[in-house]
Short mmCIF file of C-alpha atoms and ligand atoms in Angstrom, two decimals:
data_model
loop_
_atom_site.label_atom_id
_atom_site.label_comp_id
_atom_site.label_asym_id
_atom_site.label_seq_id
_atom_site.Cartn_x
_atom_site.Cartn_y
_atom_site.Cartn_z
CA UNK A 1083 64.96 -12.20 5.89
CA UNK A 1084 65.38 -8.52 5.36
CA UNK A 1085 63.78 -6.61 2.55
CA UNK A 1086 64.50 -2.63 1.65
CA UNK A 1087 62.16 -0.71 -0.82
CA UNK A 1088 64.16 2.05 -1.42
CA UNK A 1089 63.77 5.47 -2.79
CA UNK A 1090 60.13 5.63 -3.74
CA UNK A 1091 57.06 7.21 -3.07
CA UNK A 1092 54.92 5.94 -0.42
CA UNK A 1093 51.64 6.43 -0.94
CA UNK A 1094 48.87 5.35 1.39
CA UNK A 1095 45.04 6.24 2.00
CA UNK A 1096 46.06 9.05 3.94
CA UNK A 1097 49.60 10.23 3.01
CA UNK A 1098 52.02 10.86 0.19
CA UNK A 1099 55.74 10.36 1.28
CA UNK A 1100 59.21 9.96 0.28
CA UNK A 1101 60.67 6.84 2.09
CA UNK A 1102 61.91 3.74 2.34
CA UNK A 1103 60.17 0.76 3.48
CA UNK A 1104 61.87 -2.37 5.88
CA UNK A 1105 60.28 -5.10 5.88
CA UNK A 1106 61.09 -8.08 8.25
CA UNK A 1107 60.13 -11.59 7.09
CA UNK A 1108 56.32 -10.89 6.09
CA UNK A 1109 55.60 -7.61 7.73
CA UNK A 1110 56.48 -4.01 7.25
CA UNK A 1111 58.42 -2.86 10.50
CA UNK A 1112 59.33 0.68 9.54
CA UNK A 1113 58.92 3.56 6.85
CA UNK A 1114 61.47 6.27 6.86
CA UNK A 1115 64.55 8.06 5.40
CA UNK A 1116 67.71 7.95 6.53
CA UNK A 1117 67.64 4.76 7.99
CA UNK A 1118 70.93 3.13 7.84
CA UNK A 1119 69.25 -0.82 6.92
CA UNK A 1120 71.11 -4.13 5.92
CA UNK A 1121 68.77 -5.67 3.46
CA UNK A 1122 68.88 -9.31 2.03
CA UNK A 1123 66.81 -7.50 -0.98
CA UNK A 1124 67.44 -4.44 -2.13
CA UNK A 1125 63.93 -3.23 -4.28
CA UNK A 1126 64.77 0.29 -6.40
CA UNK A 1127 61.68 1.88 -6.16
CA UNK A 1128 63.23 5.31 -7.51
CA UNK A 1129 60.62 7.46 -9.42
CA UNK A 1130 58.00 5.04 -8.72
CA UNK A 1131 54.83 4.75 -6.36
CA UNK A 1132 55.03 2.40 -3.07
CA UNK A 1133 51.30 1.55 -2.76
CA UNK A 1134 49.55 -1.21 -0.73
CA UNK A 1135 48.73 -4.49 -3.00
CA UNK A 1136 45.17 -4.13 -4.08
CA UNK A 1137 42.07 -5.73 -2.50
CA UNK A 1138 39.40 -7.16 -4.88
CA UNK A 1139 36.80 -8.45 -2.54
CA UNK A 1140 34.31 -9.26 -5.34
CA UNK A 1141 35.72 -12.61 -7.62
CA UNK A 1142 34.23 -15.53 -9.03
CA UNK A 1143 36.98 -18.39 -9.43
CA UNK A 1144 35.58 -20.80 -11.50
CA UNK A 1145 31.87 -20.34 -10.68
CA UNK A 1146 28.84 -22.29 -12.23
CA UNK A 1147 26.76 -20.00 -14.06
CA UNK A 1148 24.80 -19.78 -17.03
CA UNK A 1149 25.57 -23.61 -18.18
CA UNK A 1150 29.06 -22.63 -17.80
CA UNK A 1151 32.09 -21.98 -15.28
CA UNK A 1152 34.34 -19.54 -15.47
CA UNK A 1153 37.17 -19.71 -17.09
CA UNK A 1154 39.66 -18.52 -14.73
CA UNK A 1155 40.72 -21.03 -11.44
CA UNK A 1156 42.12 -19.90 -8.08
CA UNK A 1157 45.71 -20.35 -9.74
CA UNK A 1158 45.31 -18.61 -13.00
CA UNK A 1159 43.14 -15.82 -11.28
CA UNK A 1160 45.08 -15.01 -8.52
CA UNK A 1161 48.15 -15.03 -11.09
CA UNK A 1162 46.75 -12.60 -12.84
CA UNK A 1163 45.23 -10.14 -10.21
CA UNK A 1164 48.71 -10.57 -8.99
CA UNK A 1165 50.68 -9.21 -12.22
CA UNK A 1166 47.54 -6.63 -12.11
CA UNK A 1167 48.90 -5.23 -8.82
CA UNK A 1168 45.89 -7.01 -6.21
CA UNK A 1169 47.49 -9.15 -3.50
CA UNK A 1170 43.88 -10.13 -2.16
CA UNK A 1171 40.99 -11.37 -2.75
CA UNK A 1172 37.67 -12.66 -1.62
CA UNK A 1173 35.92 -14.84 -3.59
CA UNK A 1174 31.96 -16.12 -3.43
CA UNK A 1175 31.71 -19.84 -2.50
CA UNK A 1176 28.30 -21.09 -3.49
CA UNK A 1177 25.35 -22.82 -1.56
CA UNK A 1178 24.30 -25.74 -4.39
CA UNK A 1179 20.45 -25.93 -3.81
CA UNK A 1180 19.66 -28.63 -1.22
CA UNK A 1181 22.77 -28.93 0.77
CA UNK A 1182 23.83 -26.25 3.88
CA UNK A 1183 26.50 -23.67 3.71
CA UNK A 1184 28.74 -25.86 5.27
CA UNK A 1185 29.39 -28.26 1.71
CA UNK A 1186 29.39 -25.05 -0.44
CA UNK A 1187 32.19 -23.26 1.67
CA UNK A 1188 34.26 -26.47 2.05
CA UNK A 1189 33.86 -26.99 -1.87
CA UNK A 1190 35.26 -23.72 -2.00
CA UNK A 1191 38.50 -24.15 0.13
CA UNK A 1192 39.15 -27.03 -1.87
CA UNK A 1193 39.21 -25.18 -5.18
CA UNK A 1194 41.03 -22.44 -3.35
CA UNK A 1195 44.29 -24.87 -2.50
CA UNK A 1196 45.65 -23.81 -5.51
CA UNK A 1197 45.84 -19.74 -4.75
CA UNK A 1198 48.94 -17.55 -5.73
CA UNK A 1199 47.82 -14.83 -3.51
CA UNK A 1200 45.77 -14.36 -0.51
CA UNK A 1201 41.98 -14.76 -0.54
CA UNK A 1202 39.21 -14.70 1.88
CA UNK A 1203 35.35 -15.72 0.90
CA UNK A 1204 32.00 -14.77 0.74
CA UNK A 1205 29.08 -17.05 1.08
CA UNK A 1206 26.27 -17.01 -1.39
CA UNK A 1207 22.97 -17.96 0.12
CA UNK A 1208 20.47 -19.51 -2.53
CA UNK A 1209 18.38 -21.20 0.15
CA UNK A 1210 17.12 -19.78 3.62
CA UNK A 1211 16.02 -22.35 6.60
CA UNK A 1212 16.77 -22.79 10.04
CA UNK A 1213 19.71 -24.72 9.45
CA UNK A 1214 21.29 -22.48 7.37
CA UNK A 1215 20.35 -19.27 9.39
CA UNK A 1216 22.36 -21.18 12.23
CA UNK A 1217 24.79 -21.75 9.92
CA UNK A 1218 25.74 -18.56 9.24
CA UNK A 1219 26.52 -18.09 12.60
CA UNK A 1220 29.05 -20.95 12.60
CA UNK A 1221 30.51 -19.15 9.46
CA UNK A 1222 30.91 -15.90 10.74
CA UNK A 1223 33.10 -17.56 13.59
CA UNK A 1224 35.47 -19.05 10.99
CA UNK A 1225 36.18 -15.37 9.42
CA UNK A 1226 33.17 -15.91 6.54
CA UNK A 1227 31.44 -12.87 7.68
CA UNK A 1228 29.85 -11.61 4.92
CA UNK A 1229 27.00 -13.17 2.96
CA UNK A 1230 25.75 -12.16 -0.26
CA UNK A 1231 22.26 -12.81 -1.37
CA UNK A 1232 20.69 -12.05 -4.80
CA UNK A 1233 17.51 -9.95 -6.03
CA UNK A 1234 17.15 -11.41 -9.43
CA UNK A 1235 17.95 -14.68 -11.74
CA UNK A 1236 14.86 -16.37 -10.64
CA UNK A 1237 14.95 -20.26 -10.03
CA UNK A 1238 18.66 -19.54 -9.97
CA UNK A 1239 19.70 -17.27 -6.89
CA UNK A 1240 16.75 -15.48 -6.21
CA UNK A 1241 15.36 -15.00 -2.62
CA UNK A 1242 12.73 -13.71 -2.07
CA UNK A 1243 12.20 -10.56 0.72
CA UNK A 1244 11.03 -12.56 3.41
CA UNK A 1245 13.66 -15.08 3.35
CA UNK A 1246 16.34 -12.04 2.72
CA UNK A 1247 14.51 -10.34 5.78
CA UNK A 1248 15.39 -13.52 7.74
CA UNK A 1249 19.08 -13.74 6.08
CA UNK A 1250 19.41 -9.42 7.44
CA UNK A 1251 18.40 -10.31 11.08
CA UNK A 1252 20.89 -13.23 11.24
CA UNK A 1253 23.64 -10.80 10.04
CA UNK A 1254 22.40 -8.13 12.67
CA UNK A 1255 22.85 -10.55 15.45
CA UNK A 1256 26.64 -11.76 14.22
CA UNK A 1257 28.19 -8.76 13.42
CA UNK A 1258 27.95 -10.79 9.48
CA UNK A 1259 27.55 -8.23 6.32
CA UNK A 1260 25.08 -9.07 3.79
CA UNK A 1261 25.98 -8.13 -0.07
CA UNK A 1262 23.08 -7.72 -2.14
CA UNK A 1263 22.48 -7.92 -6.08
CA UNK A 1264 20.15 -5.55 -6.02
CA UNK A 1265 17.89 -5.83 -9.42
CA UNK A 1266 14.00 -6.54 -9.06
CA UNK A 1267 14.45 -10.42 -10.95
CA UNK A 1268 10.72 -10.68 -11.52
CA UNK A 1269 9.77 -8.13 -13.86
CA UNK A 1270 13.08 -8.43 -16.02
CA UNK A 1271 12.20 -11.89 -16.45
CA UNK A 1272 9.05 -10.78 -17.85
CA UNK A 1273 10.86 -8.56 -20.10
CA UNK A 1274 13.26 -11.00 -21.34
CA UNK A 1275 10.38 -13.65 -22.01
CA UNK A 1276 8.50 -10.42 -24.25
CA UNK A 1277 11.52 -9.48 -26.10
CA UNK A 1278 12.41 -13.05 -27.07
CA UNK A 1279 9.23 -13.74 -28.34
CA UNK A 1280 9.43 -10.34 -30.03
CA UNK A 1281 12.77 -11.41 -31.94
CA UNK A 1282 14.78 -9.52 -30.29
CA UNK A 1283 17.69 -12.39 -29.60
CA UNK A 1284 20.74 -9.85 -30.07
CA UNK A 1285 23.10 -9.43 -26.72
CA UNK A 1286 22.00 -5.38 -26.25
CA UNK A 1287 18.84 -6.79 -25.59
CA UNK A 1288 20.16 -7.93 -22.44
CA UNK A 1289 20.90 -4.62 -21.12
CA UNK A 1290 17.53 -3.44 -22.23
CA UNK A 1291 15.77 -5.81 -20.53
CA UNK A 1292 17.18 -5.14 -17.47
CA UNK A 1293 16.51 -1.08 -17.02
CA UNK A 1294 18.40 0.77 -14.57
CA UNK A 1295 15.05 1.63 -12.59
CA UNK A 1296 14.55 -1.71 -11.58
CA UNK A 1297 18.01 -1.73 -10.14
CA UNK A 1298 17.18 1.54 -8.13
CA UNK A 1299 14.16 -0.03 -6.91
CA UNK A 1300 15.99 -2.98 -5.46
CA UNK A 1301 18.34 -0.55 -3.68
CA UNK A 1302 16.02 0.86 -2.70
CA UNK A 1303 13.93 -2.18 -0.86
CA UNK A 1304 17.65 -3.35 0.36
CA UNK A 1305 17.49 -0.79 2.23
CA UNK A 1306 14.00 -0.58 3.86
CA UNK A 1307 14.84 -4.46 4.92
CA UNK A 1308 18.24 -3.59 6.41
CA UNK A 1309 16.33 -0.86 8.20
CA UNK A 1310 13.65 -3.29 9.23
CA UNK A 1311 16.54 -5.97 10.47
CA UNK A 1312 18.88 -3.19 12.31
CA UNK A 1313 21.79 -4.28 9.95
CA UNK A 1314 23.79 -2.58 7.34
CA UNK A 1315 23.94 -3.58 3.83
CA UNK A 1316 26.55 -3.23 0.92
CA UNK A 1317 25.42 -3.09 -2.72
CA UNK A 1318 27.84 -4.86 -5.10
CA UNK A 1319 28.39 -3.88 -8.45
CA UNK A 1320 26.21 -1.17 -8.70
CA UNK A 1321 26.02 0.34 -11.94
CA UNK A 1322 23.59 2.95 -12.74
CA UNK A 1323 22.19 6.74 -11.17
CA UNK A 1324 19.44 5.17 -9.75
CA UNK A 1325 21.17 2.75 -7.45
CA UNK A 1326 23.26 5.59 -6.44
CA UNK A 1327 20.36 7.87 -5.73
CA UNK A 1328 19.10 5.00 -3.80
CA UNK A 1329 22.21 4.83 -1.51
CA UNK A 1330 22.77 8.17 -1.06
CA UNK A 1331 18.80 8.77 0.39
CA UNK A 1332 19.57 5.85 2.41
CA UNK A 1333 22.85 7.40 3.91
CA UNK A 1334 21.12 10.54 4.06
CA UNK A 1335 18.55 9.52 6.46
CA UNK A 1336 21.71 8.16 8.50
CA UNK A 1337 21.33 4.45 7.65
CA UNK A 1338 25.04 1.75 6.87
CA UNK A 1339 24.17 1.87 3.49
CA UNK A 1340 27.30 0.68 1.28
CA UNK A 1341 28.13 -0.05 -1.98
CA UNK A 1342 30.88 -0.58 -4.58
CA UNK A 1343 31.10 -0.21 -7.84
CA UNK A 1344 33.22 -2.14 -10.62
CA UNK A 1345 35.49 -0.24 -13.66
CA UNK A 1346 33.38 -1.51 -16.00
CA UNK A 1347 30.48 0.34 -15.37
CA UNK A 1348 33.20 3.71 -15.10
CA UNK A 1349 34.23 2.42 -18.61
CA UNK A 1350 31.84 1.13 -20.28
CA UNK A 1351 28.60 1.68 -21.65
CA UNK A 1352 25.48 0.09 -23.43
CA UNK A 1353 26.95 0.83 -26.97
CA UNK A 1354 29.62 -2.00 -26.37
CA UNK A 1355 26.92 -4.52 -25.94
CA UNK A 1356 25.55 -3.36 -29.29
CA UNK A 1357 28.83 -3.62 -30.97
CA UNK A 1358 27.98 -5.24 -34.35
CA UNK A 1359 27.41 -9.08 -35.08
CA UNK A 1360 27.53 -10.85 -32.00
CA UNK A 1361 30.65 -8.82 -29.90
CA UNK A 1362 28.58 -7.32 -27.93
CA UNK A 1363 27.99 -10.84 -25.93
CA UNK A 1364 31.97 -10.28 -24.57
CA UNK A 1365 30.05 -7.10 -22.33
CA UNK A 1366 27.50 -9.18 -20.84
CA UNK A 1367 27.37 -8.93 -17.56
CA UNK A 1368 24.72 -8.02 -14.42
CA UNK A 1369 23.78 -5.31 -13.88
CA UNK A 1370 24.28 -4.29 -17.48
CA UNK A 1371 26.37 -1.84 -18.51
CA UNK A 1372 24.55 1.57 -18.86
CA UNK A 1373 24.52 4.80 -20.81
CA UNK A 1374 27.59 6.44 -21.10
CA UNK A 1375 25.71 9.32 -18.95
CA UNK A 1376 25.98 7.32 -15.94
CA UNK A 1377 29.48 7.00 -15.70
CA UNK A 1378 29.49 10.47 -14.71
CA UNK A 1379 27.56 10.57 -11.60
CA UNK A 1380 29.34 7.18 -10.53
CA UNK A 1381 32.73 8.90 -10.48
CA UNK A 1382 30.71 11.46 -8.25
CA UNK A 1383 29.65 8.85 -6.10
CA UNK A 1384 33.18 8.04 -5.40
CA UNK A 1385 34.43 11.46 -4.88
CA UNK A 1386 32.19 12.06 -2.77
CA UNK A 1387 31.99 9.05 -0.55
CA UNK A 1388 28.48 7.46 -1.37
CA UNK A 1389 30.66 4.68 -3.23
CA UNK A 1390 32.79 3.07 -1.05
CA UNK A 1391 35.06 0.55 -2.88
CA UNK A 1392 35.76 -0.52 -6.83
CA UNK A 1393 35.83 -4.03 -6.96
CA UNK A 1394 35.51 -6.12 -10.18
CA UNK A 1395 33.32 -8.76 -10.12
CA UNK A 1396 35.99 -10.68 -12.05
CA UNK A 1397 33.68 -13.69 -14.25
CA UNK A 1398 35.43 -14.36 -17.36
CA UNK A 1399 33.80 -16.11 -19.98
CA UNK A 1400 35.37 -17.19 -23.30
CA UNK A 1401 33.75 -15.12 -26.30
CA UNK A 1402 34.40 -18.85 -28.12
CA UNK A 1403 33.01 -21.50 -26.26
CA UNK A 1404 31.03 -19.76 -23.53
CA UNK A 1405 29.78 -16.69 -24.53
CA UNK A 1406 28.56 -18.01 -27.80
CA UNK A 1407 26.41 -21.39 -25.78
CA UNK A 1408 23.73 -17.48 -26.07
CA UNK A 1409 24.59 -16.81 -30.01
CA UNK A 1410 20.42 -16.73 -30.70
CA UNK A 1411 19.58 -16.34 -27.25
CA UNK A 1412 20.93 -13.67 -25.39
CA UNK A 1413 19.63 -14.71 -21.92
CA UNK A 1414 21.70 -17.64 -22.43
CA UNK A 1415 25.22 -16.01 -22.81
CA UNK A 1416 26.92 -16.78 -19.54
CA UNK A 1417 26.73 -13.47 -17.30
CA UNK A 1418 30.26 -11.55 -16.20
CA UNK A 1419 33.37 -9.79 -17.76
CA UNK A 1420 37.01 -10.37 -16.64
CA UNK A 1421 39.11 -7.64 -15.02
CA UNK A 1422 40.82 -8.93 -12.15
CA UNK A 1423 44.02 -8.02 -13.68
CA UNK A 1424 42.91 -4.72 -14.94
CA UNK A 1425 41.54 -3.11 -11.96
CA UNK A 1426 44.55 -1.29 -10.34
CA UNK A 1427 45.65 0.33 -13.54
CA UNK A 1428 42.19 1.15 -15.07
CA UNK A 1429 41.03 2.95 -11.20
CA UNK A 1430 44.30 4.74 -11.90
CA UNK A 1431 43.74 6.22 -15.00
CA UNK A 1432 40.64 8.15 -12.76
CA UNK A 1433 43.77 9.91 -10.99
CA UNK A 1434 45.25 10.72 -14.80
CA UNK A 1435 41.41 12.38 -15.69
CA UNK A 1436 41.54 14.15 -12.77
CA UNK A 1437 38.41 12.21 -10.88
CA UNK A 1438 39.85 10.98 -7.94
CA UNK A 1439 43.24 12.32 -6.07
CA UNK A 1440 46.29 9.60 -5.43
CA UNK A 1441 45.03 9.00 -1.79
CA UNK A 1442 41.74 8.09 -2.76
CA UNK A 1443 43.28 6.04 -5.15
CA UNK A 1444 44.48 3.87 -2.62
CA UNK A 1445 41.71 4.54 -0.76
CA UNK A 1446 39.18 2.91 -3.35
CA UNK A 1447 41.74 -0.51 -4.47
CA UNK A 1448 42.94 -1.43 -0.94
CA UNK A 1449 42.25 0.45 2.20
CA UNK A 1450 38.68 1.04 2.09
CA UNK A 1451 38.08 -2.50 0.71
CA UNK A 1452 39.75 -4.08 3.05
CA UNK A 1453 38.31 -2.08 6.16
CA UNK A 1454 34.88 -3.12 4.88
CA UNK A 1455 35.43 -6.60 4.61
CA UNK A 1456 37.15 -7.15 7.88
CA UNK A 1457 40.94 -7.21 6.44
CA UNK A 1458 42.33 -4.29 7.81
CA UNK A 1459 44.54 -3.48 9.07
CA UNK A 1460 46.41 -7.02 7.87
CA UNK A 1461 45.79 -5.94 4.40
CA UNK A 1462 45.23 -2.71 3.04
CA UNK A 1463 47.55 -0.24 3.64
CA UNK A 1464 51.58 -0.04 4.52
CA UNK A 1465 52.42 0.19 8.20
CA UNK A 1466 54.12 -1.27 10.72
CA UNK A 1467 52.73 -4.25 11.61
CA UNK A 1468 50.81 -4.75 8.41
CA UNK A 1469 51.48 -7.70 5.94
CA UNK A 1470 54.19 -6.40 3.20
CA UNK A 1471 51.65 -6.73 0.45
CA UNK A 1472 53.40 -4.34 -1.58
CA UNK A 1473 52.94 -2.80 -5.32
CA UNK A 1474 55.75 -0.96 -7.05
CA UNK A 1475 54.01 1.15 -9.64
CA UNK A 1476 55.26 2.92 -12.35
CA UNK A 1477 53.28 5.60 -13.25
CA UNK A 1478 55.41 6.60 -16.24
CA UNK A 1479 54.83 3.66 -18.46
CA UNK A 1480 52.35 3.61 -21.25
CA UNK A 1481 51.35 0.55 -22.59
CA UNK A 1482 48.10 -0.50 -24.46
CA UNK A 1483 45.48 -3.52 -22.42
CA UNK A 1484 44.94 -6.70 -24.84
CA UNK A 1485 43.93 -10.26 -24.36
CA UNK A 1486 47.09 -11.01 -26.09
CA UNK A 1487 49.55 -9.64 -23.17
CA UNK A 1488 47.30 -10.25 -20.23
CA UNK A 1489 47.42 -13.31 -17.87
CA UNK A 1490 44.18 -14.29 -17.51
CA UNK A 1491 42.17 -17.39 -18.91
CA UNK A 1492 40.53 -15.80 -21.33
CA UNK A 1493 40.70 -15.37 -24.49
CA UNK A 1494 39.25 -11.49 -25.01
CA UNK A 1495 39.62 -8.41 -23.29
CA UNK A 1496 36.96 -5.72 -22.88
CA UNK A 1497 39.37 -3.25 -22.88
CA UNK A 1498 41.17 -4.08 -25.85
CA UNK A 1499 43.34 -1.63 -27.25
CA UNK A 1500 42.88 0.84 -24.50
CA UNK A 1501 45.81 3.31 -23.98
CA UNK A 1502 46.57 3.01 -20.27
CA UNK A 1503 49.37 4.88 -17.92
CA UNK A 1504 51.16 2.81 -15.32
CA UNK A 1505 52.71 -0.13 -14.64
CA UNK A 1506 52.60 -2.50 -11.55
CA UNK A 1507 56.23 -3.05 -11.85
CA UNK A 1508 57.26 -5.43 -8.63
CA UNK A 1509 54.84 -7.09 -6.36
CA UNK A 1510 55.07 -8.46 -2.93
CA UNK A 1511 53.32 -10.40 -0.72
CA UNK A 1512 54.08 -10.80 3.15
CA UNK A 1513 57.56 -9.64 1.78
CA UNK A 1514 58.07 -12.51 -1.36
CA UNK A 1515 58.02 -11.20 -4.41
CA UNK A 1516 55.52 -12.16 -6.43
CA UNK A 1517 56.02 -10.19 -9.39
CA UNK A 1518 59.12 -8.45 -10.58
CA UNK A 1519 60.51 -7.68 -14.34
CA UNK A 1520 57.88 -9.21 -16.17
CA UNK A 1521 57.90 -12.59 -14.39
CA UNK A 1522 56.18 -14.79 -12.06
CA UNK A 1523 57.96 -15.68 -9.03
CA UNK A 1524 54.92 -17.06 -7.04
CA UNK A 1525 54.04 -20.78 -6.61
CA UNK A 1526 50.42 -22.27 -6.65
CA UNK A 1527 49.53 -22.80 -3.27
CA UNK A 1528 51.68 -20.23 -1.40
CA UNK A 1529 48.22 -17.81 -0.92
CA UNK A 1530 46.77 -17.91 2.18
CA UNK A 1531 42.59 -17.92 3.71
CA UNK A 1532 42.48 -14.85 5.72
CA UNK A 1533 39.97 -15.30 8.32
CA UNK A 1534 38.16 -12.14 8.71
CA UNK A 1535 36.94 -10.37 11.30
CA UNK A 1536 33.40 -8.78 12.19
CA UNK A 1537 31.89 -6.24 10.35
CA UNK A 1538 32.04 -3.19 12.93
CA UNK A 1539 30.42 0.41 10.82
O1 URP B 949 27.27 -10.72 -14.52
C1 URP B 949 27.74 -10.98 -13.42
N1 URP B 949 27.78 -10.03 -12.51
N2 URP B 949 28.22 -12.20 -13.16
C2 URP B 949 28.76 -12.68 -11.96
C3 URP B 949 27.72 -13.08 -10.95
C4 URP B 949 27.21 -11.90 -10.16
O2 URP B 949 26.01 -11.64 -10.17
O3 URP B 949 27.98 -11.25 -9.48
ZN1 ZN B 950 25.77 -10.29 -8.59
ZN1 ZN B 951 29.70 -11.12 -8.86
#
């Protein structure tokens, strides 16, 4: 089965180019012009962008959390990252408290039969022994290699820094990459038990009780432990200046200091979460959003190579019938924000302002991603050789994001009515099309685990 993509732009992390694409069964097998090519499918890609499909590695498929799970499954979510223009994700199977890694992760390929597109997974660590250290190991050998481990929510994920000390030198010795939430659990805690008992119930409270210094502090600390261990550490969905200054003194004094952050915190700010009545709960989310001054320095960070990836930390609540279970408690409103779908476009509209050039574009939502998380060179960019995970975008198109035309399970959007260039027009994956006028064309089941390898910076 032959497939041509024909007369477009193809844009990669590196170069801009006018060619065609063949693709042979799943795999690209040339880019050029002039190529005289039979084709089985003809794709018109004229006046349009030939980019790599997107690579989310930070989703939560229908996680517990917060008395809740959320609301989007491995079919509806990969559905919908797929109309968004992301081909791949990986996902964060769960350690339950009491049982080994092994359980969680298998829980998690079960849930995952049901994928559109392809996925790989995380493991989150709640609990730290012997068994589970040895475990890891096992993991890593099954292409689970990175492991993320959490800062704050005490009695709910927290670890503390001996047992993440332990977790680091594990990862050191198996080539593994440990994630981090990096926020200092303790002291919020104590915030959120003053301000409760002050009154203060509303959902901004929940970014105020959560102050970006406490997030630079755990940055901060990640790093002195990764240090300590000999390992490298990525941040996830860091959202404020001082996690950033955090990184970048780390990288300065030459350590593997990563991070990523998520278009909500490029987007967004502390005044949705104070939005009037009780709206602000649909912004929820940890690490809060922030001031609209740190938005700024983030799109710095990702000029300028301190931020490595955008990812979205996809957790979609309903605003009726999750959200709400917080209505006169706002450390009860289930924790995340959907995007999944809205990544691709929204990192694009930083090309439109003028932030980030086209390369880095693709950089940021697929190559660097998936270079990180062991992916690459399967995933991630268009070459011979590589998967045809392709995205057909249409830059021209402007259309407006709502909950009403978007494919995810949820029934709000935090981006509501927000004018938006560019349209992921046809979608492939490993040369099917996935996407294409509108439509669906994929089947629940067809995505495939993607074993990943090592972790080599
Ligand atoms: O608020 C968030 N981020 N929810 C998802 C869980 C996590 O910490 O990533
Ligand atoms: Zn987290
Ligand atoms: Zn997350």
């Amino acid at each position: 089965m032959r497939t041509l993509v024909q007369g477009g732009t193809v844009v990669t992390a590196t170069e801009t180019t006018e060619a065609d694409v063949v693709i042979e069964d799943e795999k690209v097998v040339a880019i050029g012009t002039g190529m005289s090519v039979e084709a089985d499918t003809v794709i018109d890609a004229t006046g349009r962008y030939v980019m790599p499909g997107g690579v989310d590695v930070h989703t939560h498929m229908e996680l517990p959390f917060g008395g809740s799970f959320c609301s989007d499954d491995f079919e509806t979510g990969t559905r919908a990252a797929a109309f968004g223009g992301t081909t791949t994700i990986v996902d964060f199977a769960l350690q339950d408290y009491g049982e080994g890694l092994r359980q969680g992760l298998d829980r998690w390929f079960d849930k995952a039969k049901i994928a559109t597109t392809d996925y790989g997974l995380h493991m989150i660590v709640r609990e730290v022994n012997d068994q589970v250290l040895k475990e890891m190991d096992e993991l890593v050998g099954e292409g689970v290699t990175s492991f993320k481990l959490f800062m704050a929510y005490p009695g709910v994920f927290m670890l503390d820094d001996a047992s993440i000390f332990r977790a680091m030198r594990q990862a050191a010795d198996s080539g593994a990459l440990i994630m981090m939430h990096a926020e200092n659990g303790g002291p919020i805690d104590v915030l959120i038990r003053q301000f409760l008992e002050e009154g203060k119930t509303d959902p901004v409270n929940h970014g105020l009780t959560r102050p970006p210094v406490m997030e630079g502090e755990a940055v901060h600390r990640v790093f002195k432990l990764a240090e300590l261990a000999g390992t490298p550490a990525y941040i996830v969905h860091l959202s404020s200046r001082d996690a950033l200054n955090a990184v970048r003194e780390a990288r300065d004094r030459g350590m593997p200091a990563f991070a990523e952050t998520c278009p909500q915190y490029l987007y967004l700010s502390i005044d949705d979460m104070a939005r009037p009545g009780f709206e602000g709960a649909k912004f929820v989310c940890s690490p809060p959003l922030r001031t609209a001054d740190h938005q700024e320095e983030l799109w710095k960070g990702l000029q300028g190579g301190d931020l490595q990836v955008v990812s979205t930390d996809h957790a979609p609540f309903n605003y009726v019938g999750q959200k709400d279970l917080g209505k006169d408690d706002f450390s009860k409103i289930p924790n995340g924000l959907p995007s999944v779908e809205d990544r691709f476009t929204l990192l694009y509209g930083g090309v439109e302002a003028g932030h980030i050039g086209l390369n880095r574009f693709v950089e940021l939502v697929a190559t660097a991603p998936a270079k990180m998380f062991g992916l690459y060179p399967r995933k991630g960019t268009i070459a011979p050789g590589s998967d045809a995970d392709i995205v057909v975008f249409d830059p021209r198109v402007e259309r407006t994001i709502s909950a009403q035309a978007q494919h995810m399970r949820v029934d709000y959007s935090c981006y509501e009515g927000r004018k938006v260039r560019g349209l992921p027009e046809v979608v492939l994956q490993r040369g099917r099309i996935l996407v294409k006028g509108g439509a669906f064309h994929g089947k629940p089941g067809q995505g495939r685990f993607i074993p990943r390898s090592r972790i080599t910076s």
